[in-house]
Short mmCIF file of C-alpha atoms and ligand atoms in Angstrom, two decimals:
data_model
loop_
_atom_site.label_atom_id
_atom_site.label_comp_id
_atom_site.label_asym_id
_atom_site.label_seq_id
_atom_site.Cartn_x
_atom_site.Cartn_y
_atom_site.Cartn_z
CA MET A 1 99.84 156.83 -1.06
CA THR A 2 99.52 156.70 2.70
CA LYS A 3 98.02 153.58 4.07
CA ASN A 4 94.84 154.27 6.02
CA GLY A 5 93.02 150.92 5.93
CA MET A 6 93.49 147.29 6.87
CA ASN A 7 95.53 144.72 4.99
CA LEU A 8 93.86 141.33 5.07
CA THR A 9 94.61 137.79 3.95
CA LEU A 10 91.51 136.10 2.54
CA LYS A 11 91.13 132.32 2.28
CA VAL A 12 88.30 131.97 -0.21
CA TRP A 13 86.53 128.84 -1.44
CA ARG A 14 86.77 128.63 -5.25
CA GLN A 15 84.77 126.10 -7.23
CA LYS A 16 84.13 126.41 -10.98
CA SER A 17 80.83 124.52 -11.03
CA ASP A 18 78.76 121.98 -9.10
CA LYS A 19 80.87 119.25 -10.77
CA ASP A 20 84.22 120.76 -9.79
CA LYS A 21 85.93 119.60 -6.58
CA GLY A 22 86.88 123.10 -5.49
CA GLN A 23 89.62 124.36 -3.15
CA ILE A 24 90.57 127.25 -0.89
CA GLU A 25 92.62 130.02 -2.52
CA THR A 26 94.49 132.79 -0.77
CA TYR A 27 94.19 136.45 -1.77
CA GLN A 28 95.68 139.58 -0.31
CA VAL A 29 93.53 142.74 -0.09
CA ASN A 30 94.98 146.05 1.03
CA ASP A 31 93.69 149.34 2.32
CA ILE A 32 90.26 148.15 3.44
CA SER A 33 88.32 150.84 5.30
CA GLU A 34 86.71 149.87 8.61
CA HIS A 35 83.52 151.60 7.39
CA MET A 36 83.07 149.17 4.51
CA SER A 37 80.52 146.40 4.71
CA PHE A 38 81.86 142.89 4.28
CA LEU A 39 80.35 142.75 0.79
CA GLU A 40 82.07 146.01 -0.19
CA MET A 41 85.32 144.39 0.88
CA MET A 42 84.40 141.44 -1.38
CA ASP A 43 83.73 143.92 -4.22
CA THR A 44 87.19 145.41 -3.70
CA MET A 45 88.72 141.95 -3.80
CA ASN A 46 86.90 141.21 -7.05
CA GLU A 47 88.05 144.47 -8.64
CA GLN A 48 91.61 143.46 -7.81
CA LEU A 49 91.06 140.01 -9.33
CA ILE A 50 89.54 141.51 -12.50
CA SER A 51 92.44 143.97 -12.89
CA ALA A 52 94.84 141.07 -12.56
CA GLY A 53 92.97 139.26 -15.35
CA LYS A 54 91.55 136.62 -12.99
CA GLU A 55 88.00 135.40 -12.60
CA PRO A 56 86.11 137.27 -9.84
CA VAL A 57 84.61 135.31 -6.92
CA ALA A 58 80.88 134.59 -7.29
CA PHE A 59 78.76 135.32 -4.20
CA ASP A 60 75.04 135.97 -3.62
CA HIS A 61 73.69 139.39 -2.68
CA ASP A 62 70.76 141.61 -3.53
CA CYS A 63 69.23 144.15 -1.14
CA ARG A 64 72.39 144.81 0.88
CA GLU A 65 70.26 145.99 3.78
CA GLY A 66 69.46 142.78 5.62
CA ILE A 67 66.00 142.06 4.25
CA CYS A 68 66.30 139.73 1.27
CA GLY A 69 68.34 136.91 2.78
CA SER A 70 70.39 136.25 -0.33
CA CYS A 71 73.82 137.12 1.04
CA SER A 72 75.27 134.10 2.77
CA LEU A 73 78.94 133.31 3.55
CA PHE A 74 80.49 131.35 6.39
CA ILE A 75 83.04 133.85 7.63
CA ASN A 76 85.85 132.77 9.96
CA GLY A 77 83.92 129.77 11.19
CA GLU A 78 80.55 131.48 11.72
CA ALA A 79 77.48 132.06 9.57
CA HIS A 80 77.39 135.75 8.56
CA GLY A 81 80.64 136.28 10.47
CA PRO A 82 81.44 137.19 14.06
CA ASP A 83 78.66 139.76 14.67
CA ARG A 84 75.23 138.82 16.09
CA GLY A 85 71.82 139.60 14.60
CA VAL A 86 73.20 140.65 11.23
CA THR A 87 73.43 139.34 7.70
CA THR A 88 76.72 139.45 5.80
CA CYS A 89 75.72 142.67 4.03
CA GLN A 90 75.21 144.28 7.46
CA LEU A 91 78.57 143.07 8.80
CA HIS A 92 81.12 145.87 9.03
CA MET A 93 84.84 145.58 8.49
CA ARG A 94 85.41 147.26 11.87
CA LYS A 95 84.77 143.78 13.31
CA PHE A 96 88.20 142.83 11.89
CA LYS A 97 91.65 144.23 12.38
CA ASP A 98 94.72 144.89 10.30
CA GLY A 99 96.63 141.71 9.48
CA ASP A 100 93.69 139.34 10.05
CA THR A 101 93.28 136.16 8.04
CA ILE A 102 89.62 135.61 7.09
CA TYR A 103 88.17 132.31 5.90
CA ILE A 104 85.24 132.76 3.49
CA GLU A 105 83.29 129.58 2.70
CA PRO A 106 79.89 128.73 1.24
CA TRP A 107 77.03 127.32 3.37
CA ARG A 108 77.84 123.62 3.78
CA SER A 109 74.92 121.21 3.60
CA LYS A 110 73.99 118.24 1.44
CA ALA A 111 70.71 120.08 0.78
CA PHE A 112 72.52 123.27 -0.34
CA PRO A 113 74.89 122.14 -3.12
CA VAL A 114 77.48 124.66 -4.31
CA ILE A 115 76.64 126.14 -7.72
CA LYS A 116 79.80 128.21 -8.09
CA ASP A 117 82.38 129.54 -5.63
CA LEU A 118 80.36 130.86 -2.67
CA VAL A 119 76.91 130.55 -4.27
CA VAL A 120 74.76 127.66 -3.10
CA ASP A 121 71.44 126.31 -4.34
CA ARG A 122 68.81 127.14 -1.69
CA THR A 123 65.78 126.07 -3.74
CA GLY A 124 65.25 123.29 -1.18
CA PHE A 125 63.69 126.02 1.00
CA ASP A 126 61.34 126.96 -1.87
CA ARG A 127 60.22 123.36 -2.26
CA ILE A 128 59.49 123.17 1.48
CA MET A 129 57.37 126.33 1.14
CA SER A 130 55.53 124.88 -1.87
CA ALA A 131 54.74 121.80 0.21
CA GLY A 132 52.65 123.77 2.71
CA GLY A 133 53.93 127.25 3.55
CA PHE A 134 50.76 128.99 2.37
CA ILE A 135 47.04 129.38 3.05
CA SER A 136 44.40 128.65 0.43
CA VAL A 137 42.17 131.70 -0.10
CA ASN A 138 39.63 132.43 -2.79
CA THR A 139 40.81 135.76 -4.21
CA SER A 140 37.85 136.31 -6.53
CA GLY A 141 37.21 139.80 -5.17
CA ASN A 142 35.12 139.26 -2.07
CA THR A 143 37.99 138.25 0.23
CA GLN A 144 37.36 139.17 3.84
CA ASP A 145 39.56 141.92 5.23
CA ALA A 146 42.07 140.30 7.60
CA ASN A 147 41.59 143.13 10.11
CA SER A 148 37.98 142.12 10.65
CA ILE A 149 39.09 138.90 12.40
CA PRO A 150 40.03 139.49 16.04
CA ILE A 151 43.46 138.10 16.90
CA ALA A 152 45.07 138.12 20.35
CA LYS A 153 47.94 140.61 20.45
CA ASP A 154 50.39 137.98 21.71
CA ASP A 155 49.54 135.63 18.85
CA ALA A 156 49.84 138.41 16.31
CA ASP A 157 53.22 139.42 17.75
CA HIS A 158 54.58 135.87 17.78
CA ALA A 159 53.33 135.26 14.24
CA PHE A 160 54.99 138.48 13.14
CA ASP A 161 58.26 137.57 14.84
CA ALA A 162 58.24 134.20 13.06
CA ALA A 163 57.44 135.93 9.77
CA THR A 164 60.60 138.04 9.97
CA CYS A 165 62.61 134.98 8.87
CA ILE A 166 64.26 135.94 5.57
CA GLY A 167 65.09 132.41 4.45
CA CYS A 168 68.84 133.04 4.44
CA GLY A 169 69.79 129.53 5.55
CA ALA A 170 72.25 130.59 8.26
CA CYS A 171 70.45 128.23 10.65
CA VAL A 172 71.24 125.27 8.37
CA ALA A 173 74.79 126.45 7.73
CA THR A 174 75.57 126.80 11.40
CA CYS A 175 73.82 123.70 12.74
CA LYS A 176 76.20 120.79 13.32
CA ASN A 177 73.48 118.55 11.81
CA ALA A 178 72.68 120.92 8.91
CA SER A 179 69.10 120.86 10.18
CA ALA A 180 66.52 123.27 8.75
CA MET A 181 64.25 123.15 11.80
CA LEU A 182 64.52 126.86 12.67
CA PHE A 183 63.53 127.96 9.16
CA VAL A 184 60.73 125.43 8.75
CA SER A 185 59.40 126.03 12.25
CA ALA A 186 59.29 129.80 11.63
CA LYS A 187 57.33 129.22 8.43
CA VAL A 188 54.97 126.78 10.15
CA SER A 189 54.50 129.12 13.13
CA GLN A 190 53.75 132.32 11.21
CA LEU A 191 50.61 130.62 9.87
CA ALA A 192 49.76 128.20 12.68
CA LEU A 193 49.33 131.09 15.13
CA LEU A 194 46.72 132.91 13.04
CA PRO A 195 43.08 131.92 12.45
CA GLN A 196 43.53 131.87 8.68
CA GLY A 197 46.38 129.39 9.05
CA LYS A 198 44.68 127.03 11.49
CA ILE A 199 42.45 125.48 8.82
CA GLU A 200 45.26 123.72 6.97
CA ALA A 201 47.58 123.42 9.98
CA LYS A 202 47.78 119.62 10.17
CA ASP A 203 48.54 118.99 6.50
CA ARG A 204 50.91 121.92 6.47
CA VAL A 205 53.20 120.70 9.21
CA LEU A 206 53.19 117.10 7.98
CA ASN A 207 53.92 118.06 4.37
CA MET A 208 56.57 120.63 5.17
CA VAL A 209 58.42 118.29 7.52
CA GLU A 210 58.23 115.49 4.96
CA GLN A 211 59.73 117.77 2.30
CA MET A 212 62.39 118.98 4.75
CA ASP A 213 63.51 115.39 5.32
CA ALA A 214 63.37 114.57 1.61
CA GLU A 215 65.73 117.48 0.86
CA GLY A 216 68.43 115.87 3.01
CA PHE A 217 68.53 118.31 5.92
CA GLY A 218 69.65 116.73 9.20
CA SER A 219 67.61 116.26 12.39
CA CYS A 220 67.48 118.72 15.27
CA THR A 221 69.32 117.82 18.48
CA ASN A 222 68.54 121.10 20.24
CA THR A 223 72.05 122.54 20.33
CA GLY A 224 70.55 126.01 19.91
CA ALA A 225 73.30 127.22 17.53
CA CYS A 226 70.70 128.35 14.95
CA GLU A 227 69.03 130.77 17.33
CA VAL A 228 72.38 132.36 18.16
CA GLU A 229 73.41 132.84 14.53
CA CYS A 230 70.01 133.76 13.04
CA PRO A 231 70.16 137.37 11.78
CA LYS A 232 66.49 137.85 12.70
CA GLY A 233 66.56 136.35 16.18
CA ILE A 234 64.06 133.61 15.33
CA SER A 235 63.43 131.81 18.61
CA LEU A 236 63.64 128.12 19.55
CA ASP A 237 60.04 128.59 20.73
CA ASN A 238 59.12 128.04 17.10
CA ILE A 239 60.86 124.66 16.99
CA ALA A 240 59.00 123.55 20.12
CA ARG A 241 55.74 124.76 18.57
CA MET A 242 56.43 122.80 15.39
CA ASN A 243 57.30 119.69 17.43
CA ARG A 244 53.91 120.01 19.17
CA GLU A 245 52.07 120.63 15.92
CA PHE A 246 53.85 117.73 14.26
CA MET A 247 53.18 115.23 17.04
CA GLY A 248 49.54 116.31 17.30
CA ALA A 249 49.04 116.10 13.55
CA SER A 250 50.80 112.71 13.25
CA ILE A 251 48.50 111.24 15.87
CA THR A 252 45.21 112.77 14.76
CA SER A 253 45.47 113.21 10.99
CA ASP A 254 44.03 110.69 8.53
CA LYS A 255 47.30 110.42 6.66
CA MET B 1 65.06 109.63 21.33
CA ALA B 2 63.24 111.86 23.79
CA LEU B 3 60.81 109.16 24.94
CA SER B 4 63.58 106.64 25.61
CA GLY B 5 65.55 109.50 27.21
CA PHE B 6 62.68 110.27 29.61
CA PHE B 7 62.33 106.61 30.44
CA LEU B 8 66.05 106.34 31.23
CA LEU B 9 65.84 109.46 33.40
CA VAL B 10 63.13 107.85 35.54
CA PHE B 11 65.01 104.57 35.71
CA LEU B 12 68.20 106.30 36.80
CA LEU B 13 66.41 108.12 39.62
CA GLN B 14 65.01 104.82 40.86
CA HIS B 15 68.41 103.10 40.56
CA CYS B 16 70.18 105.85 42.46
CA THR B 17 67.57 105.83 45.24
CA ILE B 18 67.87 102.10 45.82
CA ASN B 19 71.66 102.24 45.78
CA PHE B 20 71.52 104.99 48.34
CA LEU B 21 69.86 102.58 50.74
CA SER B 22 73.18 100.71 50.84
CA VAL B 23 74.69 103.75 52.54
CA ILE B 24 71.97 104.34 55.09
CA SER B 25 70.72 100.82 55.79
CA PRO B 26 72.42 97.66 54.48
CA ALA B 27 69.45 95.60 55.71
CA SER B 28 66.85 97.46 53.70
CA PHE B 29 69.23 97.52 50.72
CA ASN B 30 69.32 93.73 50.95
CA ASN B 31 65.55 93.49 51.15
CA VAL B 32 64.90 95.77 48.22
CA SER B 33 67.62 94.09 46.15
CA HIS B 34 66.10 90.72 46.83
CA PHE B 35 62.68 92.01 45.86
CA MET B 36 63.97 93.61 42.64
CA GLY B 37 66.00 90.50 41.81
CA THR B 38 63.26 87.95 42.33
CA ASN B 39 59.93 89.70 41.78
CA PRO B 40 58.52 88.29 38.54
CA LEU B 41 56.95 91.61 37.55
CA VAL B 42 60.29 93.41 37.86
CA GLN B 43 62.27 90.60 36.28
CA PHE B 44 60.04 89.64 33.39
CA ALA B 45 58.10 92.85 32.68
CA LEU B 46 60.19 95.85 33.72
CA GLN B 47 63.64 94.41 32.97
CA PRO B 48 62.88 93.62 29.30
CA VAL B 49 61.34 97.10 28.90
CA LEU B 50 64.52 98.58 30.35
CA ALA B 51 66.73 96.50 28.06
CA PHE B 52 64.63 97.56 25.09
CA GLY B 53 64.76 101.20 26.20
CA VAL B 54 68.56 101.16 26.43
CA ILE B 55 69.08 99.37 23.12
CA PHE B 56 66.53 101.58 21.38
CA HIS B 57 68.17 104.75 22.73
CA LEU B 58 71.62 103.52 21.70
CA ALA B 59 70.56 102.39 18.22
CA MET B 60 68.53 105.52 17.49
CA GLY B 61 71.33 107.70 18.84
CA ILE B 62 73.88 106.11 16.50
CA ARG B 63 71.47 106.26 13.56
CA LEU B 64 70.73 109.95 14.28
CA GLU B 65 74.43 110.74 14.47
CA LEU B 66 75.21 108.98 11.17
CA LEU B 67 72.32 110.63 9.31
CA ASN B 68 73.26 114.03 10.69
CA ARG B 69 76.89 113.59 9.71
CA SER B 70 75.85 112.68 6.18
CA SER B 71 73.82 115.91 5.98
CA ARG B 72 77.10 117.82 5.73
CA PRO B 73 79.38 115.77 3.43
CA ILE B 74 81.92 118.60 3.02
CA LYS B 75 83.10 120.09 6.30
CA TYR B 76 84.09 123.70 6.90
CA ALA B 77 87.81 124.48 6.73
CA MET B 78 87.26 126.87 9.65
CA GLU B 79 84.44 126.28 12.11
CA LYS B 80 83.93 127.94 15.50
CA ALA B 81 81.31 125.62 16.89
CA SER B 82 81.86 126.70 20.49
CA GLU B 83 80.73 130.25 19.64
CA ASN B 84 77.09 129.24 19.44
CA ALA B 85 76.55 125.88 21.15
CA ASN B 86 77.98 124.29 24.30
CA TRP B 87 80.24 121.24 24.31
CA MET B 88 77.65 118.94 25.90
CA SER B 89 75.07 119.57 23.19
CA ARG B 90 77.60 118.94 20.42
CA ASN B 91 79.06 115.73 21.81
CA MET B 92 76.09 113.65 22.93
CA ILE B 93 77.35 110.72 20.84
CA ILE B 94 80.73 110.76 22.61
CA THR B 95 79.32 111.02 26.14
CA GLY B 96 76.65 108.47 25.15
CA ILE B 97 79.21 105.95 23.90
CA MET B 98 81.29 106.42 27.05
CA ILE B 99 78.16 105.54 29.06
CA PHE B 100 77.67 102.50 26.85
CA LEU B 101 81.26 101.35 27.45
CA PHE B 102 80.63 101.75 31.17
CA PHE B 103 77.66 99.39 30.80
CA GLY B 104 80.17 96.73 29.75
CA LEU B 105 82.04 97.02 33.04
CA HIS B 106 78.87 97.44 35.04
CA PHE B 107 77.23 94.33 33.59
CA TYR B 108 80.43 92.36 34.09
CA ASP B 109 80.39 93.45 37.74
CA PHE B 110 76.73 92.97 38.60
CA TRP B 111 74.37 91.73 35.97
CA PHE B 112 76.32 88.73 34.59
CA PRO B 113 77.23 87.33 38.06
CA GLU B 114 73.59 87.84 39.06
CA LEU B 115 72.32 85.95 35.99
CA ASN B 116 74.89 83.25 36.67
CA THR B 117 73.90 82.76 40.31
CA LYS B 118 70.18 82.85 39.66
CA PHE B 119 69.66 81.12 36.35
CA ILE B 120 72.76 79.00 35.69
CA MET B 121 73.48 77.83 39.24
CA GLY B 122 69.77 78.03 40.01
CA ASP B 123 70.22 79.72 43.38
CA MET B 124 67.25 82.03 43.78
CA SER B 125 67.58 82.31 47.57
CA GLY B 126 69.67 85.50 47.54
CA LEU B 127 71.56 84.10 50.55
CA ASN B 128 75.27 83.74 51.22
CA PRO B 129 76.76 80.53 52.72
CA GLU B 130 76.33 82.00 56.20
CA GLY B 131 72.62 82.36 55.61
CA GLY B 132 72.38 86.18 55.33
CA PHE B 133 71.44 88.13 52.21
CA ARG B 134 74.41 88.34 49.84
CA TYR B 135 73.64 91.61 48.01
CA PHE B 136 75.21 94.20 50.31
CA GLU B 137 78.35 92.14 50.77
CA GLU B 138 78.73 91.66 47.02
CA LEU B 139 78.28 95.35 46.45
CA GLN B 140 81.00 96.18 48.97
CA HIS B 141 83.44 93.75 47.35
CA LYS B 142 83.07 95.46 43.98
CA PHE B 143 84.39 98.74 45.33
CA ILE B 144 87.66 97.56 46.85
CA ASP B 145 89.80 98.01 43.74
CA PRO B 146 90.75 101.71 43.36
CA ILE B 147 91.05 101.38 39.56
CA ARG B 148 87.49 100.14 39.31
CA VAL B 149 86.23 102.91 41.59
CA GLY B 150 88.15 105.37 39.39
CA LEU B 151 86.48 104.01 36.24
CA TYR B 152 83.07 104.35 37.88
CA VAL B 153 83.79 107.95 38.83
CA ILE B 154 84.97 108.85 35.31
CA SER B 155 81.90 107.21 33.78
CA PHE B 156 79.61 109.27 35.96
CA ILE B 157 81.33 112.44 34.78
CA PHE B 158 80.35 111.46 31.23
CA LEU B 159 76.83 110.67 32.39
CA SER B 160 76.63 114.10 33.99
CA LEU B 161 77.74 115.80 30.76
CA HIS B 162 75.20 113.74 28.78
CA LEU B 163 72.39 114.78 31.10
CA MET B 164 73.42 118.45 31.24
CA HIS B 165 72.16 118.68 27.68
CA GLY B 166 69.84 115.69 27.53
CA PHE B 167 67.42 116.54 30.34
CA GLN B 168 66.21 119.86 28.97
CA SER B 169 66.63 118.71 25.36
CA ALA B 170 64.09 115.94 25.85
CA PHE B 171 61.46 118.50 26.88
CA GLN B 172 62.15 120.66 23.82
CA SER B 173 61.96 117.57 21.58
CA VAL B 174 58.42 116.82 22.71
CA GLY B 175 57.48 120.47 22.27
CA PHE B 176 57.31 121.37 25.95
CA ARG B 177 58.58 124.92 26.08
CA HIS B 178 57.05 127.77 28.01
CA ASN B 179 58.23 131.17 29.21
CA LYS B 180 57.37 130.31 32.79
CA TYR B 181 58.38 126.64 32.99
CA THR B 182 61.37 126.25 30.66
CA PRO B 183 63.77 128.19 32.93
CA ILE B 184 62.68 125.90 35.80
CA ILE B 185 63.19 122.78 33.67
CA LYS B 186 66.69 123.95 32.73
CA LYS B 187 67.58 124.46 36.40
CA LEU B 188 66.03 121.13 37.32
CA GLY B 189 68.04 119.51 34.50
CA THR B 190 71.30 120.92 35.82
CA LEU B 191 70.38 119.80 39.32
CA TYR B 192 69.53 116.28 38.10
CA ALA B 193 72.69 116.10 35.98
CA ILE B 194 74.82 116.96 39.00
CA ALA B 195 72.92 115.29 41.85
CA ILE B 196 72.29 111.86 40.33
CA PRO B 197 75.84 111.16 39.08
CA ALA B 198 77.23 112.72 42.26
CA GLY B 199 74.97 110.38 44.25
CA PHE B 200 76.35 107.33 42.47
CA VAL B 201 79.91 108.58 42.94
CA PHE B 202 79.26 109.21 46.62
CA ILE B 203 77.93 105.67 47.06
CA ALA B 204 80.94 104.15 45.29
CA LEU B 205 83.41 106.20 47.35
CA PHE B 206 81.52 105.48 50.57
CA HIS B 207 81.93 101.74 50.09
CA PHE B 208 85.52 102.15 48.90
CA ILE B 209 86.37 103.94 52.14
CA ASN B 210 84.20 101.89 54.50
CA HIS B 211 84.56 98.32 53.28
C1 LIG C 301 73.86 103.59 25.77
C2 LIG C 301 74.51 104.71 25.85
C3 LIG C 301 73.92 106.00 25.31
C4 LIG C 301 74.09 106.52 24.07
C5 LIG C 301 74.94 105.95 22.92
C6 LIG C 301 73.34 107.75 24.01
C7 LIG C 301 73.29 108.60 22.91
C8 LIG C 301 72.46 109.68 22.78
C9 LIG C 301 72.34 110.52 21.62
C10 LIG C 301 73.14 110.36 20.33
C11 LIG C 301 71.38 111.44 21.88
C12 LIG C 301 70.83 112.47 20.92
C13 LIG C 301 71.52 113.75 20.94
C14 LIG C 301 70.65 114.92 21.30
O1 LIG C 301 69.39 114.83 21.31
O2 LIG C 301 71.23 115.95 21.55
C15 LIG C 301 70.91 111.23 23.24
C16 LIG C 301 69.94 111.98 23.86
C17 LIG C 301 69.53 111.80 25.16
N1 LIG C 301 70.01 110.86 26.06
FE1 LIG C 301 71.34 109.42 25.63
N2 LIG C 301 72.71 107.96 25.22
C18 LIG C 301 73.04 106.89 26.05
C19 LIG C 301 72.63 106.70 27.36
C20 LIG C 301 71.76 107.53 28.05
C21 LIG C 301 71.39 107.36 29.43
C22 LIG C 301 71.88 106.26 30.39
C23 LIG C 301 70.52 108.36 29.70
C24 LIG C 301 69.85 108.60 31.00
C25 LIG C 301 69.39 108.76 31.86
C26 LIG C 301 70.33 109.17 28.52
C27 LIG C 301 69.50 110.26 28.41
C28 LIG C 301 69.32 111.02 27.26
C29 LIG C 301 68.38 112.10 27.12
C30 LIG C 301 67.42 112.62 28.19
C31 LIG C 301 68.50 112.59 25.80
C32 LIG C 301 67.75 113.75 25.16
C33 LIG C 301 66.66 113.29 24.24
C34 LIG C 301 66.18 114.36 23.28
O3 LIG C 301 66.70 115.46 23.23
O4 LIG C 301 65.25 114.09 22.54
N3 LIG C 301 71.12 108.64 27.52
N4 LIG C 301 71.58 110.13 23.77
S1 LIG C 302 65.40 131.14 10.73
FE1 LIG C 302 66.90 132.82 10.76
S2 LIG C 302 68.79 131.85 10.04
FE2 LIG C 302 67.12 130.48 9.44
S3 LIG C 302 66.54 131.08 7.38
FE3 LIG C 302 65.21 132.25 8.77
S4 LIG C 302 66.29 134.19 9.10
FE4 LIG C 302 67.79 132.78 8.20
S1 LIG C 303 71.97 141.16 0.54
FE1 LIG C 303 69.86 141.10 1.19
S2 LIG C 303 70.09 140.41 3.25
FE2 LIG C 303 72.14 140.67 2.65
#
């Protein structure tokens, strides 16, 4: 067979369970097409492992089109690999070249413990959402149509931009402090900017930040790494907005 | 962090301005130094606030660093941190601690002798044996040794690196961010981070050359 793809050396984190210590293992994959997505390359690697009678590498994925946020992976020292504005499923193998060595590691954060291999537990994000990432509406059948409330175009646009966060956790993975500020601030902003969200704004920001700290995420020191690595281009504007909301609420709220 | 940072930024501007007087007018430098050194408001109200501000900033900075380190107990085997954040923003604790070490030398040079003269020897006159103000002369004597001048210059490089990130970071921390003003603040921050340390370095070199 003529060789028409890349041969790569993969250094992959293997860990049997959350109790296991885990270690990096080295695998060789051959004939990888530059048109493959990174996850297809991972599939090829797993097929090879299965044929060799070895356990395949566990990794998260679902939509494979950049909208669900489940694919993670810290690839060659960067969240979602070397490309910008993409998730791992949207990363193409043409970003690599024949003979490359690629490190593949799970998100590293005290708040995201490894479940197995490259799969981490991101339910900390869900608990932050449960703490305040919602609005309370009576849905008994006479709910007002949202379009009947006038909203400034700028506010609507900024709220929409914030709402494009897919909860992937790349911001945490990439931050030197493992801080979740970009995620939490996007979730605070998408509601705080809209009239429906203003009603519970104070409690929301206080409760979500409290939960964020309780989960063990670090504190923001404004390095800006999250904004660079975020696949959805969530802006640091959101962090500033949350800082304002938080300070205002801390001073004026009853709690 | 940000509030103590802002406070230190204002203090540093004031400190640099007064020091600059020593270059343009030794007499007014002497007068202002004597005022700062003997005015009860400065000595017993502002000085304790400053000491608290520095200690608070240092203690909170170290606490922040330790908590943030513990948020990632297992490090990455391969990490390309410089791809998405600049060196200054990632090493505030290092530049900060270098500034703190400089305080040791700086206090040994100025603050401890000052305390000694004023409160242990009880000489509040601010005069030298010849009857003139002693401050300018003392300042000049500190910058004779090239090694000491070198240490001062190196310290101010660390201060500059600290401020390159710190100035604009403090605004973001208090939520001040705006399409129109943030680019100006970033430019102002770079200007401050270069001009203030460069001012101190200039003053030190001026006295080294002209003593
Ligand atoms: C005693 C030595 C010092 C230490 C150990 C220290 C340490 C730190 C640390 C760890 C941070 C937080 C990192 C970050 O927010 O990115 C910080 C922030 C900062 N520091 Fe210092 N620092 C020291 C002295 C100074 C001085 C003399 C100034 C001067 C004018 C200063 C101004 C600032 C500013 C403006 C910030 C940003 C605050 C924020 O982002 O909220 N620091 N420092
Ligand atoms: S802010 Fe960006 S990086 Fe963070 S969870 Fe949302 S989409 Fe992912
Ligand atoms: S698998 Fe859904 S975003 Fe990558």
